[in-house]
Amino acid sequence: MKKQKKLFLVYCIDTEGPLNESINATFERLEQIFGLKIEPKDSNLKLLQDQKLNIPNKKEVAKVLGKNLLLYNKNWKEIDSMLNEIMSQKYRNEYKDDRGLGLIYNWHCLDHVGYETNPRDRDLGYGRVFNHYLNKISEHNCKDKIHWHFHPIAFNKSAATSATSYSNSMYHLHQILLHRVIDHNWFPVVNRAGFHTIRQDSSLFMEQWIPFDYSNQAEFNITENQQRDLNEGRFGDWRRAPKEWKPYNPSHDDYQAPGQMNRFTTKCLNIGTRLRLLTDSEIEKAFELASEEGKAILSFTNHDFRDMRKDIEDIYPRIFKIAKKYKDIEVIHSDAIDAMQKYLYSSDEVDRNSLKMDYKLSERNSESDSIRLEIETLNGKVFGSQPYLAMKTLSGEYLNDNFDEFKSKKSWSYTFDTQTVHFSELESIKVAANDKYGNTEIIHVK
């Protein structure tokens, strides 16, 4: 008999490429968090990990310096060695769902741009991580998807420093989006918050463009106060957010509170790190919700710069062990878009209202080289207030600008002239948008 209740498993990976932390950098981080000045050498690191040095907070220190946490993939060769195993069909099929399908990964790819120092040997540049994973997905001919991940840039412009402000990073944020739209015909549908952190500026940015967000890290039993560098909402403050394993619409004034915004945020806890972990108790809560309401989304995240095999081989057996108690729930491996669509809407609604747009160009003034672009919605509705306009000049500059609203939520216009940029100076123009269902439409203006 077909199971009517559904639990969607969504494995999100904050995909950032190689990371190399030297022994000196590890001990610098130790000093920043705990104020401990200890000689950086391997013997001292082992003593700290084994809690054998007479220091304050030695248990907490050992957790920060956990052996698995320091096993970084330091270069692309090490990452590819891991990827070639976990992306193989043989490996995926070790953890088949109730439909007989293997693992699906959601790669939330980051571009490391806007930095002046790079102490952890990140792969800097537009599309460096993105292109690598595009190629790996093609190579393995799999159902994995690429999604959005962004790290706001800190005041010191170091690629090893965390920050929270989209507003302070807006130029680079748009440049990343522009490169992806122009160069790859790609526009983000799903967000995973950098440093697990949403603030009001990033909330409002997503509300313009991105309908789905896997960033909520609310716990039934809060653990973040066990980490002094991350407690009291320092990064990823989700203490007041809904704890249930299902999406909610955030409030305009408070991303943690349910409200009237259009996007959906859902819960996604960590694996393979030191806080907000996906425990058996949290897994049980997801199954209980699916049992009570007929559906739930169980989502979890880690990083590609660590050995993901350890986490995969831990988390999936735990999930499937708990699943045996819930015979009426179908467990389904899902990409992040499909899980939201299946949870929120019927398939017919998603297909029937799928966004379609078209454009036309007209000459406004031949003497001043003034050209008008009009965008019209033919079917469905644009998520947010307007589509995203992406332009690339003949000189290689990437530009974004606002449309003029022609007819509310239905059509928009843009004028190329001396006040903006001349049409004849452009190499490429694309217009991108999503609808609320997670369908994407990208128009290439010839």
Short mmCIF file of C-alpha atoms in Angstrom, two decimals:
data_model
loop_
_atom_site.label_atom_id
_atom_site.label_comp_id
_atom_site.label_asym_id
_atom_site.label_seq_id
_atom_site.Cartn_x
_atom_site.Cartn_y
_atom_site.Cartn_z
CA MET A 1 0.00 0.00 0.00
CA LYS A 2 1.29 3.44 -0.93
CA LYS A 3 2.37 5.56 2.02
CA GLN A 4 0.45 8.85 2.16
CA LYS A 5 2.64 10.68 4.68
CA LYS A 6 5.93 12.18 3.48
CA LEU A 7 9.26 13.12 5.04
CA PHE A 8 11.51 14.97 2.59
CA LEU A 9 15.25 14.66 3.30
CA VAL A 10 17.17 17.70 2.04
CA TYR A 11 20.95 17.62 2.36
CA CYS A 12 22.35 21.14 1.92
CA ILE A 13 26.10 21.72 1.64
CA ASP A 14 27.67 25.13 2.20
CA THR A 15 29.97 24.74 -0.78
CA GLU A 16 33.06 26.91 -0.39
CA GLY A 17 35.93 24.94 -1.93
CA PRO A 18 39.31 24.25 -0.29
CA LEU A 19 40.31 25.63 3.10
CA ASN A 20 43.75 25.37 4.65
CA GLU A 21 44.26 26.32 8.31
CA SER A 22 47.88 26.19 9.46
CA ILE A 23 48.82 25.23 13.02
CA ASN A 24 49.63 28.91 13.69
CA ALA A 25 46.19 29.97 12.44
CA THR A 26 44.50 27.35 14.64
CA PHE A 27 46.22 28.72 17.74
CA GLU A 28 45.43 32.31 16.70
CA ARG A 29 41.78 31.30 16.56
CA LEU A 30 42.13 29.71 19.99
CA GLU A 31 43.45 32.99 21.38
CA GLN A 32 40.65 35.00 19.76
CA ILE A 33 37.95 32.80 21.31
CA PHE A 34 39.40 31.98 24.73
CA GLY A 35 42.23 34.48 25.28
CA LEU A 36 44.71 31.61 25.62
CA LYS A 37 48.28 32.19 24.45
CA ILE A 38 49.82 28.77 23.87
CA GLU A 39 52.79 27.86 21.71
CA PRO A 40 51.48 26.61 18.33
CA LYS A 41 52.85 23.11 17.92
CA ASP A 42 51.38 19.67 17.26
CA SER A 43 52.18 18.31 20.72
CA ASN A 44 50.26 21.15 22.39
CA LEU A 45 47.34 20.68 20.00
CA LYS A 46 47.09 17.00 20.99
CA LEU A 47 47.23 17.89 24.69
CA LEU A 48 44.41 20.39 24.20
CA GLN A 49 42.30 17.90 22.25
CA ASP A 50 42.82 15.29 24.98
CA GLN A 51 42.04 17.85 27.73
CA LYS A 52 45.44 17.27 29.36
CA LEU A 53 46.56 20.89 29.74
CA ASN A 54 45.64 22.67 32.97
CA ILE A 55 43.68 25.56 31.45
CA PRO A 56 40.24 27.10 32.02
CA ASN A 57 37.34 25.74 29.93
CA LYS A 58 39.42 22.80 28.69
CA LYS A 59 36.35 20.78 27.70
CA GLU A 60 35.03 23.66 25.58
CA VAL A 61 38.49 24.19 24.06
CA ALA A 62 38.71 20.51 23.12
CA LYS A 63 35.36 20.78 21.35
CA VAL A 64 36.51 23.77 19.28
CA LEU A 65 39.71 21.90 18.35
CA GLY A 66 37.96 18.58 17.63
CA LYS A 67 40.09 16.30 15.47
CA ASN A 68 37.41 15.87 12.83
CA LEU A 69 36.86 19.66 12.69
CA LEU A 70 40.50 20.25 11.76
CA LEU A 71 40.63 17.66 8.98
CA TYR A 72 40.25 20.17 6.17
CA ASN A 73 40.26 19.51 2.43
CA LYS A 74 43.17 21.85 1.72
CA ASN A 75 43.05 21.82 -2.10
CA TRP A 76 40.84 20.79 -5.01
CA LYS A 77 42.66 17.46 -5.33
CA GLU A 78 41.55 16.48 -1.82
CA ILE A 79 38.00 17.73 -2.42
CA ASP A 80 37.76 15.85 -5.72
CA SER A 81 38.98 12.65 -4.08
CA MET A 82 36.03 12.94 -1.68
CA LEU A 83 33.56 14.03 -4.36
CA ASN A 84 34.42 11.20 -6.73
CA GLU A 85 33.45 8.75 -4.03
CA ILE A 86 30.33 10.38 -2.55
CA MET A 87 28.95 11.45 -5.95
CA SER A 88 29.26 7.95 -7.42
CA GLN A 89 26.05 6.03 -7.96
CA LYS A 90 27.42 3.16 -5.92
CA TYR A 91 27.94 5.38 -2.86
CA ARG A 92 24.60 7.17 -3.23
CA ASN A 93 22.76 3.86 -3.45
CA GLU A 94 24.10 2.77 -0.08
CA TYR A 95 21.40 5.04 1.37
CA LYS A 96 18.35 4.53 -0.85
CA ASP A 97 15.07 6.13 0.14
CA ASP A 98 11.64 4.50 0.14
CA ARG A 99 11.38 5.07 -3.61
CA GLY A 100 14.66 3.23 -4.23
CA LEU A 101 16.54 6.42 -5.11
CA GLY A 102 20.03 7.29 -3.89
CA LEU A 103 21.36 10.42 -2.22
CA ILE A 104 20.76 13.89 -3.65
CA TYR A 105 23.10 16.76 -2.73
CA ASN A 106 22.25 20.47 -2.77
CA TRP A 107 25.45 22.43 -3.41
CA HIS A 108 25.12 26.01 -2.12
CA CYS A 109 28.07 27.51 -3.99
CA LEU A 110 30.02 30.53 -2.73
CA ASP A 111 32.13 33.01 -4.72
CA HIS A 112 35.13 34.33 -2.75
CA VAL A 113 35.39 37.92 -4.01
CA GLY A 114 36.07 41.35 -2.53
CA TYR A 115 38.91 40.23 -0.25
CA GLU A 116 42.35 41.77 0.19
CA THR A 117 43.89 38.99 2.31
CA ASN A 118 43.43 35.25 2.04
CA PRO A 119 45.06 33.51 5.04
CA ARG A 120 43.16 30.22 4.55
CA ASP A 121 44.05 29.77 0.86
CA ARG A 122 40.51 30.09 -0.45
CA ASP A 123 40.01 29.82 -4.23
CA LEU A 124 39.31 33.48 -5.02
CA GLY A 125 37.40 34.72 -8.05
CA TYR A 126 34.01 34.77 -9.73
CA GLY A 127 32.63 31.34 -10.47
CA ARG A 128 35.65 29.38 -9.22
CA VAL A 129 33.64 27.15 -6.87
CA PHE A 130 30.46 27.38 -8.95
CA ASN A 131 32.15 26.18 -12.15
CA HIS A 132 33.91 23.34 -10.37
CA TYR A 133 30.62 21.92 -9.13
CA LEU A 134 28.85 22.47 -12.43
CA ASN A 135 31.52 20.28 -13.99
CA LYS A 136 31.30 17.62 -11.26
CA ILE A 137 27.51 17.38 -11.57
CA SER A 138 27.85 17.01 -15.35
CA GLU A 139 30.64 14.45 -14.94
CA HIS A 140 28.52 12.27 -12.64
CA ASN A 141 25.27 12.85 -14.58
CA CYS A 142 23.31 13.21 -11.34
CA LYS A 143 20.24 15.00 -9.98
CA ASP A 144 22.18 17.34 -7.68
CA LYS A 145 21.35 21.07 -7.80
CA ILE A 146 23.39 24.23 -7.28
CA HIS A 147 21.93 26.90 -5.00
CA TRP A 148 22.85 30.24 -3.41
CA HIS A 149 25.33 30.92 -0.59
CA PHE A 150 26.94 34.29 0.17
CA HIS A 151 29.46 35.48 2.77
CA PRO A 152 29.16 39.18 3.60
CA ILE A 153 32.56 40.90 3.56
CA ALA A 154 34.11 42.01 6.86
CA PHE A 155 35.64 45.46 7.45
CA ASN A 156 39.17 44.01 7.34
CA LYS A 157 38.43 42.40 3.94
CA SER A 158 39.94 39.09 5.04
CA ALA A 159 38.56 35.89 3.52
CA ALA A 160 38.94 34.30 6.97
CA THR A 161 36.72 36.78 8.83
CA SER A 162 32.97 36.44 9.34
CA ALA A 163 30.49 39.28 8.80
CA THR A 164 26.72 39.79 8.66
CA SER A 165 25.98 42.84 6.51
CA TYR A 166 24.59 42.52 3.00
CA SER A 167 24.39 46.31 2.86
CA ASN A 168 28.16 46.66 3.31
CA SER A 169 28.74 44.03 0.62
CA MET A 170 26.14 45.06 -1.94
CA TYR A 171 28.52 45.76 -4.85
CA HIS A 172 30.13 42.32 -4.70
CA LEU A 173 26.79 40.65 -4.01
CA HIS A 174 25.37 42.03 -7.27
CA GLN A 175 28.56 41.28 -9.18
CA ILE A 176 28.31 37.62 -8.22
CA LEU A 177 24.66 37.51 -9.29
CA LEU A 178 25.45 39.29 -12.56
CA HIS A 179 28.22 36.87 -13.45
CA ARG A 180 25.94 33.91 -12.80
CA VAL A 181 23.04 35.31 -14.83
CA ILE A 182 25.16 36.53 -17.75
CA ASP A 183 27.82 33.82 -17.85
CA HIS A 184 25.80 30.76 -16.80
CA ASN A 185 22.13 31.60 -17.37
CA TRP A 186 21.56 30.84 -13.68
CA PHE A 187 19.49 32.66 -11.04
CA PRO A 188 19.12 31.64 -7.36
CA VAL A 189 15.95 30.02 -6.06
CA VAL A 190 17.17 28.68 -2.70
CA ASN A 191 19.30 30.44 -0.07
CA ARG A 192 21.51 28.99 2.65
CA ALA A 193 22.67 31.88 4.83
CA GLY A 194 26.38 32.53 5.07
CA PHE A 195 27.54 31.96 8.67
CA HIS A 196 23.93 30.75 9.24
CA THR A 197 23.08 34.44 9.64
CA ILE A 198 20.09 36.45 8.45
CA ARG A 199 19.73 40.11 9.37
CA GLN A 200 17.19 42.68 8.22
CA ASP A 201 19.16 43.73 5.13
CA SER A 202 19.63 40.16 3.87
CA SER A 203 15.99 39.40 4.70
CA LEU A 204 14.79 42.26 2.51
CA PHE A 205 17.22 41.33 -0.28
CA MET A 206 15.90 37.79 -0.44
CA GLU A 207 12.33 39.05 -0.40
CA GLN A 208 13.03 40.72 -3.75
CA TRP A 209 14.49 37.71 -5.53
CA ILE A 210 14.70 34.37 -3.67
CA PRO A 211 11.51 32.46 -2.71
CA PHE A 212 13.02 29.63 -0.59
CA ASP A 213 15.43 29.77 2.34
CA TYR A 214 17.00 26.88 4.30
CA SER A 215 18.55 28.89 7.13
CA ASN A 216 16.38 28.52 10.24
CA GLN A 217 18.45 26.86 12.99
CA ALA A 218 15.98 26.96 15.86
CA GLU A 219 16.45 24.06 18.27
CA PHE A 220 14.03 22.37 20.62
CA ASN A 221 16.92 22.30 23.12
CA ILE A 222 19.18 25.33 22.58
CA THR A 223 22.90 24.46 22.57
CA GLU A 224 24.58 27.55 21.14
CA ASN A 225 25.27 29.08 24.56
CA GLN A 226 27.84 26.33 25.06
CA GLN A 227 30.04 28.14 22.50
CA ARG A 228 31.34 31.46 23.79
CA ASP A 229 32.29 32.84 20.35
CA LEU A 230 28.80 32.12 18.99
CA ASN A 231 26.44 32.57 21.93
CA GLU A 232 23.78 35.24 22.53
CA GLY A 233 22.93 35.37 18.83
CA ARG A 234 26.42 36.44 17.69
CA PHE A 235 26.00 34.50 14.44
CA GLY A 236 22.89 32.74 13.26
CA ASP A 237 20.43 34.02 15.84
CA TRP A 238 17.40 31.71 15.53
CA ARG A 239 16.45 31.41 19.20
CA ARG A 240 12.95 32.85 18.68
CA ALA A 241 12.18 31.17 15.35
CA PRO A 242 9.68 28.31 14.89
CA LYS A 243 11.20 24.99 15.95
CA GLU A 244 9.00 22.71 13.87
CA TRP A 245 10.35 20.99 10.76
CA LYS A 246 8.25 22.96 8.29
CA PRO A 247 8.41 26.23 6.32
CA TYR A 248 7.05 29.56 7.52
CA ASN A 249 6.65 33.06 6.06
CA PRO A 250 8.81 35.52 8.04
CA SER A 251 7.60 38.84 9.40
CA HIS A 252 8.70 42.00 7.60
CA ASP A 253 10.17 43.40 10.84
CA ASP A 254 11.50 40.16 12.32
CA TYR A 255 12.83 37.31 10.19
CA GLN A 256 12.44 34.92 13.16
CA ALA A 257 8.73 35.57 13.63
CA PRO A 258 5.99 34.18 11.33
CA GLY A 259 4.44 37.01 9.32
CA GLN A 260 3.36 38.27 5.93
CA MET A 261 6.52 38.12 3.78
CA ASN A 262 6.27 36.09 0.59
CA ARG A 263 9.31 33.83 0.84
CA PHE A 264 9.38 30.62 2.86
CA THR A 265 12.07 29.86 5.42
CA THR A 266 12.55 26.33 6.71
CA LYS A 267 14.66 24.61 9.32
CA CYS A 268 18.15 23.23 8.58
CA LEU A 269 20.45 22.03 11.37
CA ASN A 270 24.17 21.22 11.28
CA ILE A 271 26.06 17.96 11.01
CA GLY A 272 29.79 17.50 11.58
CA THR A 273 30.39 20.68 13.56
CA ARG A 274 30.15 21.91 17.17
CA LEU A 275 26.75 23.51 17.60
CA ARG A 276 23.08 23.35 16.51
CA LEU A 277 23.52 19.70 15.62
CA LEU A 278 20.94 17.36 14.13
CA THR A 279 20.41 15.07 17.11
CA ASP A 280 18.27 11.92 17.25
CA SER A 281 15.78 13.93 19.26
CA GLU A 282 15.46 16.50 16.45
CA ILE A 283 15.10 13.72 13.85
CA GLU A 284 12.34 12.20 15.96
CA LYS A 285 10.54 15.57 16.03
CA ALA A 286 10.53 15.65 12.22
CA PHE A 287 8.98 12.18 12.02
CA GLU A 288 6.43 13.09 14.68
CA LEU A 289 5.40 16.16 12.66
CA ALA A 290 5.09 14.12 9.47
CA SER A 291 2.98 11.59 11.38
CA GLU A 292 0.69 14.30 12.76
CA GLU A 293 0.40 16.60 9.72
CA GLY A 294 1.19 14.22 6.86
CA LYS A 295 4.43 15.92 5.79
CA ALA A 296 7.67 17.50 7.02
CA ILE A 297 11.05 18.64 5.65
CA LEU A 298 14.11 17.29 7.48
CA SER A 299 17.10 19.33 6.30
CA PHE A 300 20.72 19.41 7.43
CA THR A 301 23.97 21.05 6.34
CA ASN A 302 27.74 20.85 6.50
CA HIS A 303 30.74 22.02 4.42
CA ASP A 304 32.64 20.58 1.48
CA PHE A 305 35.98 21.62 2.99
CA ARG A 306 35.55 18.86 5.58
CA ASP A 307 35.35 15.13 4.92
CA MET A 308 31.64 14.73 4.24
CA ARG A 309 31.88 10.94 4.25
CA LYS A 310 32.09 10.87 8.04
CA ASP A 311 28.91 12.90 8.36
CA ILE A 312 26.99 11.00 5.67
CA GLU A 313 27.88 7.66 7.20
CA ASP A 314 26.71 8.92 10.58
CA ILE A 315 23.50 10.79 9.81
CA TYR A 316 21.69 8.58 7.27
CA PRO A 317 21.86 5.35 9.32
CA ARG A 318 20.46 7.31 12.28
CA ILE A 319 17.61 8.69 10.19
CA PHE A 320 16.71 5.32 8.67
CA LYS A 321 16.89 3.62 12.07
CA ILE A 322 14.32 6.05 13.47
CA ALA A 323 12.24 5.71 10.28
CA LYS A 324 11.60 2.03 11.09
CA LYS A 325 9.28 3.14 13.89
CA TYR A 326 7.12 5.11 11.44
CA LYS A 327 5.87 2.55 8.94
CA ASP A 328 3.30 4.91 7.40
CA ILE A 329 5.83 7.65 6.47
CA GLU A 330 7.57 7.63 3.09
CA VAL A 331 11.15 8.95 3.34
CA ILE A 332 12.18 10.78 0.15
CA HIS A 333 15.59 12.13 -0.91
CA SER A 334 14.86 15.60 -2.35
CA ASP A 335 16.51 18.57 -3.88
CA ALA A 336 15.75 21.79 -2.00
CA ILE A 337 13.34 23.18 -4.61
CA ASP A 338 11.36 20.00 -5.06
CA ALA A 339 10.89 19.53 -1.30
CA MET A 340 9.43 23.04 -0.92
CA GLN A 341 7.21 22.62 -3.96
CA LYS A 342 5.88 19.26 -2.82
CA TYR A 343 5.34 20.50 0.74
CA LEU A 344 3.61 23.77 -0.17
CA TYR A 345 1.78 23.20 -3.46
CA SER A 346 0.21 20.65 -5.75
CA SER A 347 2.14 19.64 -8.88
CA ASP A 348 -0.68 20.94 -11.05
CA GLU A 349 -0.54 24.37 -9.38
CA VAL A 350 3.24 24.61 -9.87
CA ASP A 351 3.03 23.70 -13.57
CA ARG A 352 -0.13 25.66 -14.41
CA ASN A 353 1.18 28.92 -12.94
CA SER A 354 4.78 28.59 -14.07
CA LEU A 355 6.32 31.97 -14.87
CA LYS A 356 6.67 33.00 -18.51
CA MET A 357 7.93 36.39 -19.69
CA ASP A 358 8.64 38.04 -23.02
CA TYR A 359 10.24 41.28 -24.17
CA LYS A 360 10.17 43.83 -26.96
CA LEU A 361 12.51 46.62 -27.98
CA SER A 362 11.46 49.94 -29.45
CA GLU A 363 13.33 53.02 -30.60
CA ARG A 364 12.37 56.06 -28.56
CA ASN A 365 14.68 58.62 -30.18
CA SER A 366 16.94 57.69 -33.08
CA GLU A 367 18.92 60.92 -32.79
CA SER A 368 19.96 60.27 -29.19
CA ASP A 369 20.26 56.46 -29.54
CA SER A 370 17.46 55.97 -27.01
CA ILE A 371 16.09 52.40 -26.87
CA ARG A 372 13.24 51.17 -24.67
CA LEU A 373 13.07 47.59 -23.35
CA GLU A 374 9.68 46.31 -22.19
CA ILE A 375 9.23 43.12 -20.17
CA GLU A 376 5.80 41.54 -19.99
CA THR A 377 4.53 38.64 -17.86
CA LEU A 378 2.68 36.17 -20.07
CA ASN A 379 1.89 33.62 -17.38
CA GLY A 380 2.22 33.41 -13.63
CA LYS A 381 3.66 36.14 -11.40
CA VAL A 382 7.15 37.37 -10.66
CA PHE A 383 8.35 36.72 -7.10
CA GLY A 384 9.28 40.05 -5.52
CA SER A 385 8.63 43.47 -6.98
CA GLN A 386 10.35 43.15 -10.36
CA PRO A 387 12.68 40.97 -12.46
CA TYR A 388 16.46 41.21 -12.20
CA LEU A 389 18.16 43.18 -14.99
CA ALA A 390 21.69 42.00 -15.86
CA MET A 391 23.92 43.71 -18.42
CA LYS A 392 27.46 43.26 -19.67
CA THR A 393 29.22 45.97 -21.66
CA LEU A 394 31.55 45.46 -24.60
CA SER A 395 34.40 46.50 -22.30
CA GLY A 396 33.57 43.66 -19.89
CA GLU A 397 31.78 45.62 -17.14
CA TYR A 398 28.81 43.90 -15.42
CA LEU A 399 25.88 46.20 -14.58
CA ASN A 400 22.56 45.95 -12.76
CA ASP A 401 19.79 48.55 -12.58
CA ASN A 402 16.14 48.95 -11.59
CA PHE A 403 13.27 48.69 -14.03
CA ASP A 404 10.58 51.33 -14.27
CA GLU A 405 7.31 49.73 -13.22
CA PHE A 406 4.93 49.92 -16.14
CA LYS A 407 1.99 47.89 -14.85
CA SER A 408 2.05 46.54 -11.31
CA LYS A 409 3.46 42.99 -11.15
CA LYS A 410 2.78 42.51 -14.86
CA SER A 411 5.17 44.61 -16.95
CA TRP A 412 8.27 46.78 -16.62
CA SER A 413 10.41 48.98 -18.84
CA TYR A 414 14.00 50.20 -19.05
CA THR A 415 15.49 52.93 -21.21
CA PHE A 416 19.00 52.69 -22.66
CA ASP A 417 20.32 56.22 -23.29
CA THR A 418 22.75 58.85 -22.02
CA GLN A 419 21.22 58.65 -18.52
CA THR A 420 21.94 54.91 -18.22
CA VAL A 421 24.05 53.09 -20.82
CA HIS A 422 23.74 53.15 -24.60
CA PHE A 423 22.31 50.00 -26.13
CA SER A 424 25.16 49.92 -28.66
CA GLU A 425 27.69 49.64 -25.80
CA LEU A 426 26.27 46.36 -24.51
CA GLU A 427 27.48 42.85 -25.27
CA SER A 428 24.72 41.03 -23.36
CA ILE A 429 21.38 41.76 -21.67
CA LYS A 430 19.48 39.19 -19.63
CA VAL A 431 16.37 39.46 -17.46
CA ALA A 432 15.88 36.89 -14.69
CA ALA A 433 13.06 36.16 -12.25
CA ASN A 434 11.54 33.40 -10.16
CA ASP A 435 7.93 32.80 -9.26
CA LYS A 436 6.77 31.85 -5.78
CA TYR A 437 6.77 28.16 -6.77
CA GLY A 438 10.51 28.15 -7.47
CA ASN A 439 10.25 28.20 -11.28
CA THR A 440 12.92 30.34 -12.96
CA GLU A 441 12.62 32.32 -16.19
CA ILE A 442 15.65 33.96 -17.84
CA ILE A 443 15.24 36.01 -21.02
CA HIS A 444 18.19 36.75 -23.28
CA VAL A 445 17.54 40.05 -25.03
CA LYS A 446 19.02 39.66 -28.51
#
